[in-house]
PDB file of C-alpha atoms in Angstrom:
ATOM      1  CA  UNK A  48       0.000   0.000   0.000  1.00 84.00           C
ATOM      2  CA  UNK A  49       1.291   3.277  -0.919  1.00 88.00           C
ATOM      3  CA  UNK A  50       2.380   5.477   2.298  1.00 89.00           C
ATOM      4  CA  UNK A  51       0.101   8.091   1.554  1.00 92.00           C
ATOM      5  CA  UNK A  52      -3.104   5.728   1.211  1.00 93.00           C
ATOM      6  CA  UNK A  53      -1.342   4.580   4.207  1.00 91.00           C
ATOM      7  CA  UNK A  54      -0.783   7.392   6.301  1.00 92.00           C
ATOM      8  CA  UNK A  55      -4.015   9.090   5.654  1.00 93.00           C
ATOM      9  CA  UNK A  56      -6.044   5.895   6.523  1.00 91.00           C
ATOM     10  CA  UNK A  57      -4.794   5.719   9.884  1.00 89.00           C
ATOM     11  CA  UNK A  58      -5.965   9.470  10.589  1.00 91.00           C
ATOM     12  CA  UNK A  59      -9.073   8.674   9.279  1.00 90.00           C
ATOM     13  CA  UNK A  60      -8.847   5.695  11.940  1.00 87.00           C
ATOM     14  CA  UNK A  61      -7.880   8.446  14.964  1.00 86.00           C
ATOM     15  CA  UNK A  62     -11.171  10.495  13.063  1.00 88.00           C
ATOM     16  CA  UNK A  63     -13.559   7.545  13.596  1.00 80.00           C
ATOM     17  CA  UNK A  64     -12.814   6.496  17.047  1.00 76.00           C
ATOM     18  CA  UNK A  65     -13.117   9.862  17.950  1.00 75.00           C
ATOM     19  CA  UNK A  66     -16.665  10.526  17.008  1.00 69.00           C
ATOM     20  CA  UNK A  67     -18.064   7.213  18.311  1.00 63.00           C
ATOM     21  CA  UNK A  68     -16.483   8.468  21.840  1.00 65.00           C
ATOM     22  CA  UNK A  69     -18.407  11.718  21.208  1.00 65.00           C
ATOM     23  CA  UNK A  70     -22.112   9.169  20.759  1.00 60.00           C
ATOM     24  CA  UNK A  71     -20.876   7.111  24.171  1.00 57.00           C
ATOM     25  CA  UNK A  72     -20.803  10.771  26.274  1.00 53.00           C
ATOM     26  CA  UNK A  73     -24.126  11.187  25.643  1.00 54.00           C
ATOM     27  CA  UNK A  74     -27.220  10.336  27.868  1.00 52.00           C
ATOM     28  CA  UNK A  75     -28.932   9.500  24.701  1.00 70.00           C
ATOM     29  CA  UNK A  76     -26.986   7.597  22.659  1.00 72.00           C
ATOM     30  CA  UNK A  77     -29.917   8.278  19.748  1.00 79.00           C
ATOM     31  CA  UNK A  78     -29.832  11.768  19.878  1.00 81.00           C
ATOM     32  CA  UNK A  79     -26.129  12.360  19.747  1.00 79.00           C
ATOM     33  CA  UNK A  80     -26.239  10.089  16.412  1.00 81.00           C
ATOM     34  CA  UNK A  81     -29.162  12.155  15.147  1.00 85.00           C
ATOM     35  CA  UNK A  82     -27.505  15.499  15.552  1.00 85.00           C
ATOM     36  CA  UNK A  83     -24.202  13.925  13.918  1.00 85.00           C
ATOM     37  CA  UNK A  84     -26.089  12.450  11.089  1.00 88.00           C
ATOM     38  CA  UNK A  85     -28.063  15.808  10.411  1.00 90.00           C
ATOM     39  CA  UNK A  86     -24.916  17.937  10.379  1.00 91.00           C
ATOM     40  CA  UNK A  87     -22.917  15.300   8.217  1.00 93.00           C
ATOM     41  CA  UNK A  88     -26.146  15.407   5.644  1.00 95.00           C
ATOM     42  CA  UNK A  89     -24.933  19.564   5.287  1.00 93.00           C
ATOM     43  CA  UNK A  90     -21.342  18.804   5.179  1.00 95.00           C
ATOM     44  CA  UNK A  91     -22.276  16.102   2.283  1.00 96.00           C
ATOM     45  CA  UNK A  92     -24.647  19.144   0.372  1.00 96.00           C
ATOM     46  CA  UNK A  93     -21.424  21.410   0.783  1.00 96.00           C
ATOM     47  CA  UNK A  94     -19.470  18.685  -0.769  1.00 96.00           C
ATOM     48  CA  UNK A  95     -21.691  17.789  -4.075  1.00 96.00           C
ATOM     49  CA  UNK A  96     -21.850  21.283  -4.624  1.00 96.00           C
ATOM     50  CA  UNK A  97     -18.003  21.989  -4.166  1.00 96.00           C
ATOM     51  CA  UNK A  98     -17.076  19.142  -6.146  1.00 96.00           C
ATOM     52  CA  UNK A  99     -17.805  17.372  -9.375  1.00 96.00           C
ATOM     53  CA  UNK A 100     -20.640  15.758 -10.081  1.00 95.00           C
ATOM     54  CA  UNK A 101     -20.196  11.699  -9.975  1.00 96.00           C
ATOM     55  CA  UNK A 102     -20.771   9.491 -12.934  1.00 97.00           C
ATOM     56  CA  UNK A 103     -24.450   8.657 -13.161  1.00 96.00           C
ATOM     57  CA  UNK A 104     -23.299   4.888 -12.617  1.00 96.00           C
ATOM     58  CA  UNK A 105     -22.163   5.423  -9.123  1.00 97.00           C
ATOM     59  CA  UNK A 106     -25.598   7.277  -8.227  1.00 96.00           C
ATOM     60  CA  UNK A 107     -27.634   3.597  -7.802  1.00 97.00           C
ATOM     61  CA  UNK A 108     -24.342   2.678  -4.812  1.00 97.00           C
ATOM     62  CA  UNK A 109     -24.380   5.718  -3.139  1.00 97.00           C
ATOM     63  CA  UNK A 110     -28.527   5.244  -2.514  1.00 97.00           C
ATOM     64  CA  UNK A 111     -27.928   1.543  -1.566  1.00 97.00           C
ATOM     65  CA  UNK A 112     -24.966   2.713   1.042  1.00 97.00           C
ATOM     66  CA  UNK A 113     -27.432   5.252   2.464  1.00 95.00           C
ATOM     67  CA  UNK A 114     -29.567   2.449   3.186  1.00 96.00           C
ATOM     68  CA  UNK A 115     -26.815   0.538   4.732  1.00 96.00           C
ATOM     69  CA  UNK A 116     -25.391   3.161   6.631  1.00 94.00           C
ATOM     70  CA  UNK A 117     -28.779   3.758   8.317  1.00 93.00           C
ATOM     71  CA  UNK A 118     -28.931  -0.268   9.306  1.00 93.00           C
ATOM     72  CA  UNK A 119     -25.467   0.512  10.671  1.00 90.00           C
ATOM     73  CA  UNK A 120     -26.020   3.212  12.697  1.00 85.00           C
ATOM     74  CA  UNK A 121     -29.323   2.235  13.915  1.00 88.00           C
ATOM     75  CA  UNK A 122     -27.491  -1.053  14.881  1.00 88.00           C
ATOM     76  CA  UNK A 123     -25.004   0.779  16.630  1.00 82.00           C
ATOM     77  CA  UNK A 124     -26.843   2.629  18.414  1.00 79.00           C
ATOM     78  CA  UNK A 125     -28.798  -0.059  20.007  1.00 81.00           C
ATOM     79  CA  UNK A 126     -25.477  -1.791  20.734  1.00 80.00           C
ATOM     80  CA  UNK A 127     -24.164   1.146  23.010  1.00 71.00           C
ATOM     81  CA  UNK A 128     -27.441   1.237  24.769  1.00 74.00           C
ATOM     82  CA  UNK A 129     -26.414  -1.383  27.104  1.00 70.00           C
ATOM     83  CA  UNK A 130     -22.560  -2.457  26.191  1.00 67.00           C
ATOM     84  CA  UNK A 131     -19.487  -0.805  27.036  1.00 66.00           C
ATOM     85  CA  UNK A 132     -17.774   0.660  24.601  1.00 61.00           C
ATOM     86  CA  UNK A 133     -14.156  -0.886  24.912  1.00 60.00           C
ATOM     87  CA  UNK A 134     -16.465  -4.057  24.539  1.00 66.00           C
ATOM     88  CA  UNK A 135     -18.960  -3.307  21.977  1.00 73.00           C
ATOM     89  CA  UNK A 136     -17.169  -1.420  19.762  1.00 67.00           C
ATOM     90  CA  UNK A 137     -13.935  -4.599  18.837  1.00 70.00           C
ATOM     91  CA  UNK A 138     -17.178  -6.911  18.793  1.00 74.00           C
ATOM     92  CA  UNK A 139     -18.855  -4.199  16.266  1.00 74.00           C
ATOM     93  CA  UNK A 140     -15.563  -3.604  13.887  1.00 73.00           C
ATOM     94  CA  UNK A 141     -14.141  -7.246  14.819  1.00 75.00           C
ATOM     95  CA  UNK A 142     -15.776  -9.111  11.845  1.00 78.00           C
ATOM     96  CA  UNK A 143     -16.239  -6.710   9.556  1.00 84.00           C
ATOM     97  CA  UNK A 144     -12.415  -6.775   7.851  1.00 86.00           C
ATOM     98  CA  UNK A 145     -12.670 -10.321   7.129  1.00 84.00           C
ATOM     99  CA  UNK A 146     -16.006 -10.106   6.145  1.00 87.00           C
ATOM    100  CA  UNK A 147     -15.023  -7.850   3.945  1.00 90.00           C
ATOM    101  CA  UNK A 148     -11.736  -9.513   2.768  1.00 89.00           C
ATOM    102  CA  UNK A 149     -13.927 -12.433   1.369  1.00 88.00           C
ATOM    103  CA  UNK A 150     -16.707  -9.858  -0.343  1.00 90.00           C
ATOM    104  CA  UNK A 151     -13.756  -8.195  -2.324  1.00 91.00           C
ATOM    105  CA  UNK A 152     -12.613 -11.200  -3.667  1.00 89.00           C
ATOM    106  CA  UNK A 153     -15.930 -12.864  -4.281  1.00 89.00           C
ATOM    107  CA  UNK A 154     -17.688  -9.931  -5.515  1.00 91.00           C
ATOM    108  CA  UNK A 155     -15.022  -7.980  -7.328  1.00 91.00           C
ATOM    109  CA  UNK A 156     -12.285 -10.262  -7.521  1.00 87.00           C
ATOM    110  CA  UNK A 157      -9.689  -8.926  -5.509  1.00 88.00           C
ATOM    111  CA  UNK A 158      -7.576 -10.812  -4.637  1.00 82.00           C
ATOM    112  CA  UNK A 159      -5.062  -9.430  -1.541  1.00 77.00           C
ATOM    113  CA  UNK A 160      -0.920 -10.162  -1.694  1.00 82.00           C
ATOM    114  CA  UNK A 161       0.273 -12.465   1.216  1.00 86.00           C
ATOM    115  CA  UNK A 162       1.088  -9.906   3.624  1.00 85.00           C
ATOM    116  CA  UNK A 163      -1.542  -7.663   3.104  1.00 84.00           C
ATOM    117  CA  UNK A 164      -3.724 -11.350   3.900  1.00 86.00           C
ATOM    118  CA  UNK A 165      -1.732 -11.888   6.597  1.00 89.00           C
ATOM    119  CA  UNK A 166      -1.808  -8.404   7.627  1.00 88.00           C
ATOM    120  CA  UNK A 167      -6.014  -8.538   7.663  1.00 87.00           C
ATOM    121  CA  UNK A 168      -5.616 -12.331   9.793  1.00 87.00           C
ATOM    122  CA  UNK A 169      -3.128 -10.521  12.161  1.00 88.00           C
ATOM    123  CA  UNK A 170      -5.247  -7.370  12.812  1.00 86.00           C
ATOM    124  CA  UNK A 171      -7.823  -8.925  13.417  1.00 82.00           C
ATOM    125  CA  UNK A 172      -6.717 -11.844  15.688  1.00 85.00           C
ATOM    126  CA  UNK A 173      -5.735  -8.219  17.771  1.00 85.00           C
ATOM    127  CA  UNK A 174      -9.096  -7.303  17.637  1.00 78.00           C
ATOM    128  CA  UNK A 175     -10.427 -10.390  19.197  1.00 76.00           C
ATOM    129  CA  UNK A 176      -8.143 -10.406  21.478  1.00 78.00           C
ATOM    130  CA  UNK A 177      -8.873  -7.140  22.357  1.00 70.00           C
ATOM    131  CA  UNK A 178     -12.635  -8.059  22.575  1.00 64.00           C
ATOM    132  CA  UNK A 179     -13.072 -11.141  23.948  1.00 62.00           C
ATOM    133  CA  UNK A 180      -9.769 -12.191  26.147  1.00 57.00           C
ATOM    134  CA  UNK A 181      -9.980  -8.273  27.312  1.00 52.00           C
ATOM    135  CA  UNK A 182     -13.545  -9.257  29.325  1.00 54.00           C
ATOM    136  CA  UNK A 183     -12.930  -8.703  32.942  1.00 53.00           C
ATOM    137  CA  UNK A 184     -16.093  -8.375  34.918  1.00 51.00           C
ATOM    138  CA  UNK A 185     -17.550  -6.949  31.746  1.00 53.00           C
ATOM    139  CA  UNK A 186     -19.501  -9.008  29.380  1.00 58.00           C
ATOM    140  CA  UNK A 187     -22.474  -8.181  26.669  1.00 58.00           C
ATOM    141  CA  UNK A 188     -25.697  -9.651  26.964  1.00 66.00           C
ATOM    142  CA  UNK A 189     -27.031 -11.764  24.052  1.00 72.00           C
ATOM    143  CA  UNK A 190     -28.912  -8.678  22.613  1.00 78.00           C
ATOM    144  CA  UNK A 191     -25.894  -6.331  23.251  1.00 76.00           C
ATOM    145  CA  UNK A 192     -23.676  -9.256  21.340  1.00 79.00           C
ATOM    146  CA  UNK A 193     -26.152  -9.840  18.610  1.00 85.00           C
ATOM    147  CA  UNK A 194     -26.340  -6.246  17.378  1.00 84.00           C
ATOM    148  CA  UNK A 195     -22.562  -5.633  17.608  1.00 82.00           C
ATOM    149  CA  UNK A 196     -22.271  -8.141  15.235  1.00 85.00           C
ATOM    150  CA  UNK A 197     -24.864  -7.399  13.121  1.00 88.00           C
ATOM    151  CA  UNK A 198     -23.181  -4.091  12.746  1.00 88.00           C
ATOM    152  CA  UNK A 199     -20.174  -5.554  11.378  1.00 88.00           C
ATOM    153  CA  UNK A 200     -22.182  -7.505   8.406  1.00 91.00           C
ATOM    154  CA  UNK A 201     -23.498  -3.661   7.980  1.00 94.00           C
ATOM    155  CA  UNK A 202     -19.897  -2.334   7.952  1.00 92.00           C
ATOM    156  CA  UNK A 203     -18.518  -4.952   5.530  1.00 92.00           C
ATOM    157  CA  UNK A 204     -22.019  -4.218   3.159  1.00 95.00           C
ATOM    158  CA  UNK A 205     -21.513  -0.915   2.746  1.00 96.00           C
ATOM    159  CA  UNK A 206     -17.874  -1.410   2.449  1.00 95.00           C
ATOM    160  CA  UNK A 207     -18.224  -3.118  -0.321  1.00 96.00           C
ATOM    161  CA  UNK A 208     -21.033  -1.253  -2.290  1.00 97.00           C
ATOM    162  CA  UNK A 209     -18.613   2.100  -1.620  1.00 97.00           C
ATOM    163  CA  UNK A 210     -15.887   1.004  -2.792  1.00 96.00           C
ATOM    164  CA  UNK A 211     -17.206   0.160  -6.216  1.00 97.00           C
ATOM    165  CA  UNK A 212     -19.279   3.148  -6.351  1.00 97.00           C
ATOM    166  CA  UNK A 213     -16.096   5.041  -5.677  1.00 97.00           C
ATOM    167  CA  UNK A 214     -14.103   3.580  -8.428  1.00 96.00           C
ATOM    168  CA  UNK A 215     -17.230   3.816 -10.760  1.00 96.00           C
ATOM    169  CA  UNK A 216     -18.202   7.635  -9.386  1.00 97.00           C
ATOM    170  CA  UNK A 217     -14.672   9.319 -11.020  1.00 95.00           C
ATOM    171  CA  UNK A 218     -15.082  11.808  -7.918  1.00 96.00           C
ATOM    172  CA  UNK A 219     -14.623  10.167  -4.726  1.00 96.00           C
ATOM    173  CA  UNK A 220     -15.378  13.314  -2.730  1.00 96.00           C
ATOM    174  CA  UNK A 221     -18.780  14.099  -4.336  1.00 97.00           C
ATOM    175  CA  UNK A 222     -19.915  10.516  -4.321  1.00 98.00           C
ATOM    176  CA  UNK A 223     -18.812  10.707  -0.349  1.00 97.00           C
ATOM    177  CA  UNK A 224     -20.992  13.622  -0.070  1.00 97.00           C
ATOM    178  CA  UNK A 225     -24.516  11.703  -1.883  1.00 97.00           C
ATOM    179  CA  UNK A 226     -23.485   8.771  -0.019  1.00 97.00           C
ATOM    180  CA  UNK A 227     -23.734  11.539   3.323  1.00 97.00           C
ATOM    181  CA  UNK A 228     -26.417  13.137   2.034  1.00 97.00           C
ATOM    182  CA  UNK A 229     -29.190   9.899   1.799  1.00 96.00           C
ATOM    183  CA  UNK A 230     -27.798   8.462   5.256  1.00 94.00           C
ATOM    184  CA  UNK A 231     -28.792  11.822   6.520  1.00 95.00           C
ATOM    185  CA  UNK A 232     -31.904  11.923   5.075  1.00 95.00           C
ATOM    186  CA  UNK A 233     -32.713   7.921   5.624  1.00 95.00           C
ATOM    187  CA  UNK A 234     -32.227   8.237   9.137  1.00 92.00           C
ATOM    188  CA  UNK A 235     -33.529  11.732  10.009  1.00 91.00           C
ATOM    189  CA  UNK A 236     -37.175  10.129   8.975  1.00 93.00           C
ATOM    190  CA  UNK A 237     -36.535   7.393  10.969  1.00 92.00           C
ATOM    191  CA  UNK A 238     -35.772   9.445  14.245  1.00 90.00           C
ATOM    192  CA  UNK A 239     -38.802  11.665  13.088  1.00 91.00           C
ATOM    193  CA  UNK A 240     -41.101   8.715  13.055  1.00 91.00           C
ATOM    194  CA  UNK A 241     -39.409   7.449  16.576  1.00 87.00           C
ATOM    195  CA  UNK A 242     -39.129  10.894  18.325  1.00 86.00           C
ATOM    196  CA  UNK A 243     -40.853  12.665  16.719  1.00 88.00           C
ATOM    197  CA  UNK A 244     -40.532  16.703  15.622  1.00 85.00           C
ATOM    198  CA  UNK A 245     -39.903  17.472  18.941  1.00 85.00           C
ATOM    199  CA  UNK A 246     -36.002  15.996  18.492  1.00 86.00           C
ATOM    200  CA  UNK A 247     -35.063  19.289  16.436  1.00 83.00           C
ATOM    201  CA  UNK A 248     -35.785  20.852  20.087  1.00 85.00           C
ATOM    202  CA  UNK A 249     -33.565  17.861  22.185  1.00 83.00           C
ATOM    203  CA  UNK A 250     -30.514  18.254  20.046  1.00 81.00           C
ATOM    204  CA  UNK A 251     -30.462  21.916  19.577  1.00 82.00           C
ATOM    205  CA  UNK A 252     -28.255  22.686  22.615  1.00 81.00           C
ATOM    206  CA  UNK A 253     -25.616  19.983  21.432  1.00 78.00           C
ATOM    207  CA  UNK A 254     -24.733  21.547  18.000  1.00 78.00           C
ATOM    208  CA  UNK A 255     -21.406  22.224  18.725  1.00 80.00           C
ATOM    209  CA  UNK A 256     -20.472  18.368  20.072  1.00 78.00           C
ATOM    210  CA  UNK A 257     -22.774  17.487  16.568  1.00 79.00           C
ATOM    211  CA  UNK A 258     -20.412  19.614  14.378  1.00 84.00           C
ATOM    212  CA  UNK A 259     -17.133  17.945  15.878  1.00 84.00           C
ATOM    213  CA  UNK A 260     -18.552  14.569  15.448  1.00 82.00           C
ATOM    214  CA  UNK A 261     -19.728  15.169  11.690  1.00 86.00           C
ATOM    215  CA  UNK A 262     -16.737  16.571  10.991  1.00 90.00           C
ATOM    216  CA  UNK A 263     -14.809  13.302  12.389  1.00 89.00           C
ATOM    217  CA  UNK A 264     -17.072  10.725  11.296  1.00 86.00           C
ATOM    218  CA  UNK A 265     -17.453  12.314   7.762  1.00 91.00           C
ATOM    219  CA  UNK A 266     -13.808  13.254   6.998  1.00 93.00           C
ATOM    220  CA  UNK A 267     -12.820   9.703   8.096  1.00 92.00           C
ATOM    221  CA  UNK A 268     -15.002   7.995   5.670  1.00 93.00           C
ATOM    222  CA  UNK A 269     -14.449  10.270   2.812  1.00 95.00           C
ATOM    223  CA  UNK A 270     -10.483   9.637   3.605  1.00 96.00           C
ATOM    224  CA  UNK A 271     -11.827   5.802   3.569  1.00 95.00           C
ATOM    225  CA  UNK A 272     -13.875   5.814  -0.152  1.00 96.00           C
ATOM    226  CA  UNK A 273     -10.883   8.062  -1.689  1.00 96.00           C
ATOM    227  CA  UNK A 274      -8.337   5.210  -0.519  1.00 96.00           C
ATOM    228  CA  UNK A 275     -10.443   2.119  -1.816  1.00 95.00           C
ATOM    229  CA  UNK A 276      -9.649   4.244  -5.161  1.00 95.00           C
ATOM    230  CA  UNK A 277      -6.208   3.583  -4.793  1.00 94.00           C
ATOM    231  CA  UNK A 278      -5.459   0.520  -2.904  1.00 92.00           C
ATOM    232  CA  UNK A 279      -7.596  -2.999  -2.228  1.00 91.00           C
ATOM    233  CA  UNK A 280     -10.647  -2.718  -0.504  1.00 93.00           C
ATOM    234  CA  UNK A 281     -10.167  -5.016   2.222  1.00 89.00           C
ATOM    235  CA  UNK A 282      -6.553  -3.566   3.116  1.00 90.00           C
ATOM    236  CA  UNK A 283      -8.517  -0.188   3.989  1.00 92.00           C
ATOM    237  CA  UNK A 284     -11.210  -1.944   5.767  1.00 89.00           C
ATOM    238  CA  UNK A 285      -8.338  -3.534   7.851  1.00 87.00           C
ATOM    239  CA  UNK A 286      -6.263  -0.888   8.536  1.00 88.00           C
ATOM    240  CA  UNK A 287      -9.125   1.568   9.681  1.00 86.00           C
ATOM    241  CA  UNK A 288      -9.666  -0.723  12.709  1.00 80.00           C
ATOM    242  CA  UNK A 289      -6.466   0.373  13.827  1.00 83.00           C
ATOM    243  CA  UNK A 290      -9.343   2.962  15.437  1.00 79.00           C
ATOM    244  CA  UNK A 291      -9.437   0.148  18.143  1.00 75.00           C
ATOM    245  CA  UNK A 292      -6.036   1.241  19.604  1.00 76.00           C
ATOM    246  CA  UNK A 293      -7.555   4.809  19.831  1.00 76.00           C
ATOM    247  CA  UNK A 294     -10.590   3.598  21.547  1.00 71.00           C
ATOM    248  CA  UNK A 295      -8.682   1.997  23.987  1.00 72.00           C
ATOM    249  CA  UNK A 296      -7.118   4.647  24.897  1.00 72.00           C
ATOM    250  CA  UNK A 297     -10.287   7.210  24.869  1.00 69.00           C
ATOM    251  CA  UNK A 298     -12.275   4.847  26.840  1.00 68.00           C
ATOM    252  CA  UNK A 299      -8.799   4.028  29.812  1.00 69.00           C
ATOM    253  CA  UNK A 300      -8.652   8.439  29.868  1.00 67.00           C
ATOM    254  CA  UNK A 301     -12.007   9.632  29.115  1.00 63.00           C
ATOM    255  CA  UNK A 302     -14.664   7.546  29.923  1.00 59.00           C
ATOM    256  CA  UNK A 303     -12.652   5.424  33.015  1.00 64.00           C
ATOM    257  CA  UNK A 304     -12.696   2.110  31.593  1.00 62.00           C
ATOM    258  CA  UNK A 305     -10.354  -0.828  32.736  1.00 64.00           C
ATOM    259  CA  UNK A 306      -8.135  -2.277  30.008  1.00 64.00           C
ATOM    260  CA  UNK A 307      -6.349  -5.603  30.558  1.00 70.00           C
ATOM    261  CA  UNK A 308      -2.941  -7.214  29.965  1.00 75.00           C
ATOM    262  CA  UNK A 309      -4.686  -9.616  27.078  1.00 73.00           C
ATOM    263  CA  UNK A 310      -6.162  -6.228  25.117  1.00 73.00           C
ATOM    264  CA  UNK A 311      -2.577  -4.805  25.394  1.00 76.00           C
ATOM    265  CA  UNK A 312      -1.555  -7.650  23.933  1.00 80.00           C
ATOM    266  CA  UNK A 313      -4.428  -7.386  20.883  1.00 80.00           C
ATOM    267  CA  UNK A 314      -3.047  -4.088  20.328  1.00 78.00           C
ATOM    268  CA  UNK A 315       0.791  -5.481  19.456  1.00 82.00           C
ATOM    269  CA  UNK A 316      -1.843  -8.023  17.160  1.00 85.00           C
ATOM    270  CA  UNK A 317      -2.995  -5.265  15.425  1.00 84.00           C
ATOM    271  CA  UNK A 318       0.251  -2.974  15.123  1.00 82.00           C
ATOM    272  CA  UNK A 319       2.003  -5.654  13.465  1.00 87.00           C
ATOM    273  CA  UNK A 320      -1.047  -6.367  11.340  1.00 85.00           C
ATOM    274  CA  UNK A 321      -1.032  -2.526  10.035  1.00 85.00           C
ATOM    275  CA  UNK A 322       2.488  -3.289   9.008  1.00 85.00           C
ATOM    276  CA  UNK A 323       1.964  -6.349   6.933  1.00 85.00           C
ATOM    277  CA  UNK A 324      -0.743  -4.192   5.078  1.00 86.00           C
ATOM    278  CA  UNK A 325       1.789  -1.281   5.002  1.00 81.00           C
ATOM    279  CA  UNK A 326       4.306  -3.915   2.734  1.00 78.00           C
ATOM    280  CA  UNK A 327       1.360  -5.346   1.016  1.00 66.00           C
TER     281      UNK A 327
END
């Protein structure tokens, strides 16, 4: 992987642990994600109209990744209802890369050099170690469990449908912005029909916390559709759960959360993994 794709995916990794720290600080966990997903819907406008338009081809993926961006998120959100988030979010991204791994090659034929395989097998080994050896005197509930997972077979969907609308769009950064732009509008009905037109009122005092997180969870996935243009799809998806050091981290300073000897050693798993990639 070039060290450009490579350096600017691992920011984009920093970006996206960031903002799902931002949607754990909140009482509501729905809320927070609302205001996030209404101000990245305006940063996506801002970026169709700054940008140029993608091919028409592209148009049909960024619609279906709306669709599985708001199964994501809606996923998600459930999953932090009741889990902790050093828990629920290595169990949420855990899957996902080798999910993903085998989409790319079935689906559009990819098929990933021997480090950059063993890379993906390594980082995520780190991740499960992370996840599931790291459990002390914390453990999901079956619900909790089966909607982290769930959100990785969401993850690895819309993965996959991005990074071929990417490579069909011509303009990454537009087709980032339509892809924004439905997920925004997909799930601000939903939370409309939930809430509803009251939750305008609710998030109003957050904008500011809603603005940092759009501009962290949108910059990291445009960073992540512009480097499936330029290097294999399942070496991105890899390497942006690198995010999983960074949440360890946020969640041992921030939030107060206890984090093992076995997660420590997940997060060697996952350093070397990133390396492998890095050669691949």
């Amino acid at each position: 992987m070039d060290l450009t794709v490579f350096l600017a995916v691992l920011a984009a990794a920093v970006m996206h642990a960031g903002w799902n720290v931002l949607v754990k600080l909140k009482l509501d966990r729905f809320l927070s994600l609302v205001l996030i997903q209404s101000m990245i819907g305006v940063m996506g406008l801002a970026m169709v109209a700054a940008f140029p338009w993608p091919a028409p081809a592209s148009i049909p993926y960024a619609v279906t990744s709306g669709i599985l961006h708001l199964g994501y998120n809606l996923f998600l959100v459930r999953s932090y209802r009741t889990g902790d988030l050093s828990q629920v979010y290595p169990i949420a991204r855990g899957a996902a890369p080798l999910l993903t791994l085998a989409a790319a090659w079935a689906v559009m034929q990819e098929q990933p050099s021997l480090p950059g395989a063993l890379g993906v097998g390594l980082l995520v080994l780190g991740i499960w170690f992370v996840s599931l050896l790291g459990q002390r005197g914390i453990r999901p509930d079956g619900m909790t469990l089966f909607f982290a997972l769930g959100t990785s077979v969401f993850i690895a969907s819309y993965t996959i449908v991005d990074g071929m609308g990417g490579r069909l769009s011509g303009e990454p950064a537009s087709y980032a912005g339509m892809v924004f732009v439905f997920d925004s509008i997909l799930f601000g009905l939903v939370a409309l029909a939930m809430r509803g037109p009251g939750i305008a009122r609710d998030v109003a005092p957050y904008w500011k916390t809603g603005l940092a997180g759009a501009l962290l969870s949108g910059g990291a996935y445009w960073i992540a559709i512009w480097a499936m243009t330029h290097a294999p799809v399942a070496s991105v998806a890899a390497l942006r759960e690198t995010s999983i050091l960074v949440v360890m981290l946020l969640s041992m300073r921030v939030l107060k959360e206890t984090v093992s000897l076995p997660r420590l050693a997940g997060a060697a798993l996952i350093v070397a993994g990133a390396a492998l990639i890095r050669l691949g």
